Amino acid sequence: KQEVTQIPAALSVPEGENLVLNCSFTDSAIYNLQWFRQDPGKGLTSLLLIQSSQREQTSGRLNASLDKSSGRSTLYIAASQPGDSATYLCAVRALQGGSEKLVFGKGTKLTVNP
Amino acid sequence: EAQVTQNPRYLITVTGKKLTVTCSQNMNHEYMSWYRQDPGLGLRQIYYSMNVEVTDKGDVPEGYKVSRKEKRNFPLILESPSPNQTSLYFCASSWALGANVLTFGAGSRLTVL
C-alpha cells in the first residue's frame, strides 16, 4: 500500500530564506507527483506536477524534483515571502490493481515571518 | 473561468437526514473524484469516476454513494449521515487518469450532529 510522508510537519522561517520541503513515498510505480498549496479554509491549488519520467519542474520561485528510485521529492522555495505561508501537500498518483489511487501526504505547514 | 464548483460550502445537518453535495466542472474533464480531509489523517479519496457511468471506490467509500450521469456533474450522496462523516469534503477533476493536473473545488464543510 502506497504511503506518503512529509517532513517536517511544520516549518517557520524568516522572510527571504530559501527552504526545502520533503516528500517521500513507499512505492515507486507512480504516474506523477503533484505539489499543492492549501490556504486555511480554502481548497487546494496545484503548484507543480512532475511526471514519472521527469526529474524536476520549475515555476517562478518554486522548483520541484523527483527521484523515483529513492521514493523522494523535494519542493524548493527561493526567497520566501510572507505570502508563501500555507500548508503544502504532495500527492502521488498511480494505478494499482486496476484502480486509480491518489495518495496524499499530511502536509507541511509553512510560516514565513516578516 | 475554468473551475470546479461545490455546493453547499457549509452545511450542518442531523444524523440520518439524507443529503447531497453537488460538484460541477466546466472544463469537459473526464476524471472526477471526491476526497475528505480530517485533522491528523490528511486527504483521503472516497470515490472517483473515469468517465460517464464509470465510478469506483477510493480508500474510504463506506457511507457514501456517487453517480456520474453526465460528464460535468459528480454528486456525493450521504444516504444516512453519521457524526463520523463530519469533515471537509473536496471534489476534483482532470482530463484523464495519469498525466494531468488535478483541479480542486473550494471545499464543503459538513457537520453531522
Short mmCIF file of C-alpha atoms in Angstrom, two decimals:
data_model
loop_
_atom_site.label_atom_id
_atom_site.label_comp_id
_atom_site.label_asym_id
_atom_site.label_seq_id
_atom_site.Cartn_x
_atom_site.Cartn_y
_atom_site.Cartn_z
CA LYS A 1 0.00 0.00 0.00
CA GLN A 2 1.35 3.40 -1.04
CA GLU A 3 2.20 5.71 1.82
CA VAL A 4 3.29 9.32 1.51
CA THR A 5 5.19 11.11 4.26
CA GLN A 6 6.04 14.79 4.52
CA ILE A 7 8.71 16.12 6.79
CA PRO A 8 8.70 18.43 8.64
CA ALA A 9 5.07 18.77 9.70
CA ALA A 10 5.62 22.46 10.37
CA LEU A 11 8.29 24.95 9.48
CA SER A 12 8.81 28.59 10.45
CA VAL A 13 11.37 30.73 8.63
CA PRO A 14 12.23 34.42 8.30
CA GLU A 15 11.35 36.23 5.12
CA GLY A 16 13.92 35.91 2.34
CA GLU A 17 15.19 32.49 3.31
CA ASN A 18 15.44 29.64 0.80
CA LEU A 19 13.78 26.45 2.03
CA VAL A 20 13.15 22.83 1.12
CA LEU A 21 10.07 20.75 1.83
CA ASN A 22 10.38 16.98 1.68
CA CYS A 23 8.02 14.27 0.46
CA SER A 24 8.71 10.53 0.44
CA PHE A 25 6.64 7.65 -0.92
CA THR A 26 6.92 3.91 -0.47
CA ASP A 27 6.04 2.55 -3.95
CA SER A 28 7.95 3.90 -6.94
CA ALA A 29 5.32 2.75 -9.50
CA ILE A 30 3.70 6.15 -9.92
CA TYR A 31 2.26 8.17 -12.81
CA ASN A 32 3.19 11.51 -11.36
CA LEU A 33 3.69 13.52 -8.23
CA GLN A 34 1.91 16.79 -7.63
CA TRP A 35 2.60 19.55 -5.15
CA PHE A 36 -0.33 21.59 -3.84
CA ARG A 37 -0.77 24.64 -1.69
CA GLN A 38 -3.68 24.94 0.74
CA ASP A 39 -4.56 28.18 2.50
CA PRO A 40 -6.63 28.00 5.70
CA GLY A 41 -10.25 27.16 4.99
CA LYS A 42 -9.61 27.02 1.26
CA GLY A 43 -9.24 24.42 -1.44
CA LEU A 44 -6.05 23.05 -2.93
CA THR A 45 -4.14 24.92 -5.60
CA SER A 46 -1.84 22.93 -7.85
CA LEU A 47 1.73 24.25 -7.86
CA LEU A 48 3.78 21.76 -9.85
CA LEU A 49 3.23 18.40 -11.49
CA ILE A 50 6.16 16.09 -12.18
CA GLN A 51 5.63 13.13 -14.47
CA SER A 52 7.30 9.86 -13.52
CA SER A 53 9.78 10.27 -16.42
CA GLN A 54 10.84 13.76 -15.32
CA ARG A 55 13.41 14.82 -12.77
CA GLU A 56 12.21 18.32 -11.99
CA GLN A 57 9.77 21.10 -12.75
CA THR A 58 10.10 24.83 -12.17
CA SER A 59 7.61 27.64 -11.80
CA GLY A 60 8.83 31.03 -10.74
CA ARG A 61 10.46 30.74 -7.31
CA LEU A 62 9.39 27.10 -6.98
CA ASN A 63 11.37 24.07 -8.07
CA ALA A 64 10.23 20.50 -7.51
CA SER A 65 12.43 17.47 -8.01
CA LEU A 66 11.60 13.79 -8.23
CA ASP A 67 13.79 10.78 -7.56
CA LYS A 68 11.57 7.79 -8.22
CA SER A 69 14.17 5.18 -7.38
CA SER A 70 14.57 6.51 -3.86
CA GLY A 71 10.91 7.46 -3.47
CA ARG A 72 11.60 11.12 -2.78
CA SER A 73 10.54 14.54 -3.95
CA THR A 74 11.52 17.98 -2.75
CA LEU A 75 9.90 21.37 -3.18
CA TYR A 76 12.40 24.21 -3.13
CA ILE A 77 11.10 27.71 -2.45
CA ALA A 78 13.52 30.53 -3.17
CA ALA A 79 13.49 33.87 -1.40
CA SER A 80 10.46 33.06 0.73
CA GLN A 81 7.79 35.71 1.33
CA PRO A 82 5.04 36.05 3.97
CA GLY A 83 2.53 35.29 1.20
CA ASP A 84 4.06 31.82 0.89
CA SER A 85 2.64 30.94 4.31
CA ALA A 86 0.30 27.99 3.77
CA THR A 87 0.17 24.22 4.06
CA TYR A 88 1.99 22.39 1.27
CA LEU A 89 0.80 18.94 0.26
CA CYS A 90 2.32 16.39 -2.03
CA ALA A 91 0.33 13.61 -3.67
CA VAL A 92 1.32 10.64 -5.80
CA ARG A 93 -0.94 9.28 -8.49
CA ALA A 94 -0.70 5.65 -9.54
CA LEU A 95 -2.69 2.78 -10.97
CA GLN A 96 -2.70 -0.12 -8.56
CA GLY A 97 -4.56 -3.37 -9.15
CA GLY A 98 -6.75 -1.76 -11.81
CA SER A 99 -7.82 1.08 -9.53
CA GLU A 100 -6.61 4.65 -9.69
CA LYS A 101 -5.10 5.83 -6.48
CA LEU A 102 -4.19 9.32 -5.39
CA VAL A 103 -2.43 9.30 -2.06
CA PHE A 104 -1.67 12.49 -0.17
CA GLY A 105 0.87 13.29 2.47
CA LYS A 106 -0.36 15.09 5.58
CA GLY A 107 1.34 18.29 4.60
CA THR A 108 3.93 20.75 5.84
CA LYS A 109 2.60 23.92 7.42
CA LEU A 110 4.89 26.76 6.41
CA THR A 111 5.03 30.10 8.18
CA VAL A 112 7.19 32.86 6.71
CA ASN A 113 7.75 35.66 9.20
CA PRO A 114 8.19 39.26 8.01
CA GLU B 1 -13.44 30.82 -15.79
CA ALA B 2 -12.38 27.18 -15.62
CA GLN B 3 -13.41 25.82 -12.25
CA VAL B 4 -14.84 23.09 -10.06
CA THR B 5 -17.90 24.26 -8.14
CA GLN B 6 -19.16 22.58 -4.98
CA ASN B 7 -22.40 23.24 -3.12
CA PRO B 8 -23.17 23.75 -0.36
CA ARG B 9 -19.96 25.23 1.01
CA TYR B 10 -21.17 24.82 4.59
CA LEU B 11 -23.84 22.51 5.97
CA ILE B 12 -24.98 21.46 9.41
CA THR B 13 -27.35 18.52 9.49
CA VAL B 14 -28.57 15.80 11.82
CA THR B 15 -27.89 12.09 11.90
CA GLY B 16 -29.87 10.13 9.34
CA LYS B 17 -31.06 13.01 7.18
CA LYS B 18 -30.08 12.30 3.59
CA LEU B 19 -28.01 14.95 1.89
CA THR B 20 -26.28 15.55 -1.42
CA VAL B 21 -23.18 17.63 -2.06
CA THR B 22 -23.04 18.69 -5.68
CA CYS B 23 -19.91 19.04 -7.79
CA SER B 24 -19.79 20.54 -11.24
CA GLN B 25 -16.86 21.28 -13.58
CA ASN B 26 -16.86 23.35 -16.76
CA MET B 27 -13.63 22.03 -18.29
CA ASN B 28 -15.03 18.95 -20.03
CA HIS B 29 -12.85 16.78 -17.80
CA GLU B 30 -13.33 13.04 -17.94
CA TYR B 31 -11.98 12.25 -14.48
CA MET B 32 -13.66 13.41 -11.27
CA SER B 33 -13.16 12.41 -7.66
CA TRP B 34 -14.18 13.13 -4.07
CA TYR B 35 -11.93 13.44 -1.01
CA ARG B 36 -12.41 14.10 2.65
CA GLN B 37 -9.90 15.94 4.80
CA ASP B 38 -9.66 15.31 8.53
CA PRO B 39 -7.15 16.61 11.10
CA GLY B 40 -4.29 14.19 11.56
CA LEU B 41 -5.49 11.95 8.72
CA GLY B 42 -4.94 14.20 5.74
CA LEU B 43 -6.85 13.87 2.48
CA ARG B 44 -8.40 10.53 1.64
CA GLN B 45 -10.13 9.50 -1.55
CA ILE B 46 -13.80 8.49 -1.26
CA TYR B 47 -14.87 7.71 -4.84
CA TYR B 48 -13.70 8.53 -8.32
CA SER B 49 -15.07 8.40 -11.84
CA MET B 50 -13.07 7.81 -15.01
CA ASN B 51 -15.95 8.89 -17.26
CA VAL B 52 -19.73 8.99 -17.55
CA GLU B 53 -21.36 5.95 -15.92
CA VAL B 54 -17.97 4.70 -14.66
CA THR B 55 -17.33 5.03 -10.94
CA ASP B 56 -15.09 3.21 -8.47
CA LYS B 57 -14.34 3.16 -4.78
CA GLY B 58 -11.44 5.00 -3.24
CA ASP B 59 -9.97 4.30 0.18
CA VAL B 60 -12.93 5.34 2.36
CA PRO B 61 -16.20 4.72 0.43
CA GLU B 62 -18.31 3.44 3.33
CA GLY B 63 -21.42 5.52 3.93
CA TYR B 64 -21.21 7.35 0.61
CA LYS B 65 -22.68 6.99 -2.86
CA VAL B 66 -21.91 8.75 -6.10
CA SER B 67 -23.31 8.93 -9.61
CA ARG B 68 -21.95 10.17 -12.93
CA LYS B 69 -24.85 10.56 -15.34
CA GLU B 70 -23.30 13.44 -17.22
CA LYS B 71 -19.72 14.46 -17.69
CA ARG B 72 -19.84 17.76 -15.83
CA ASN B 73 -21.54 16.60 -12.60
CA PHE B 74 -20.44 14.21 -9.88
CA PRO B 75 -22.66 14.46 -6.78
CA LEU B 76 -21.72 12.91 -3.44
CA ILE B 77 -24.66 11.37 -1.62
CA LEU B 78 -24.83 10.61 2.09
CA GLU B 79 -27.91 8.40 2.46
CA SER B 80 -27.85 8.32 6.28
CA PRO B 81 -25.18 10.68 7.60
CA SER B 82 -23.46 9.93 10.88
CA PRO B 83 -21.28 12.14 13.10
CA ASN B 84 -18.12 10.39 11.88
CA GLN B 85 -18.82 11.88 8.46
CA THR B 86 -18.27 15.37 9.83
CA SER B 87 -15.43 16.56 7.65
CA LEU B 88 -14.19 18.91 4.94
CA TYR B 89 -15.01 17.49 1.51
CA PHE B 90 -13.29 18.29 -1.76
CA CYS B 91 -14.25 17.50 -5.32
CA ALA B 92 -11.58 17.47 -8.03
CA SER B 93 -11.32 16.88 -11.77
CA SER B 94 -8.78 16.38 -14.52
CA TRP B 95 -8.66 15.47 -18.22
CA ALA B 96 -7.95 11.81 -17.61
CA LEU B 97 -6.07 9.39 -15.47
CA GLY B 98 -2.35 9.74 -15.10
CA ALA B 99 -0.54 12.68 -16.52
CA ASN B 100 -2.82 15.57 -15.77
CA VAL B 101 -3.10 18.33 -13.21
CA LEU B 102 -5.93 17.84 -10.73
CA THR B 103 -8.15 20.91 -10.18
CA PHE B 104 -9.92 21.16 -6.83
CA GLY B 105 -13.13 22.79 -5.73
CA ALA B 106 -13.18 25.18 -2.78
CA GLY B 107 -14.46 22.54 -0.35
CA SER B 108 -17.66 21.78 1.54
CA ARG B 109 -17.58 21.75 5.32
CA LEU B 110 -20.13 19.28 6.64
CA THR B 111 -21.16 18.90 10.27
CA VAL B 112 -23.40 16.00 11.29
CA LEU B 113 -24.94 16.34 14.76
#
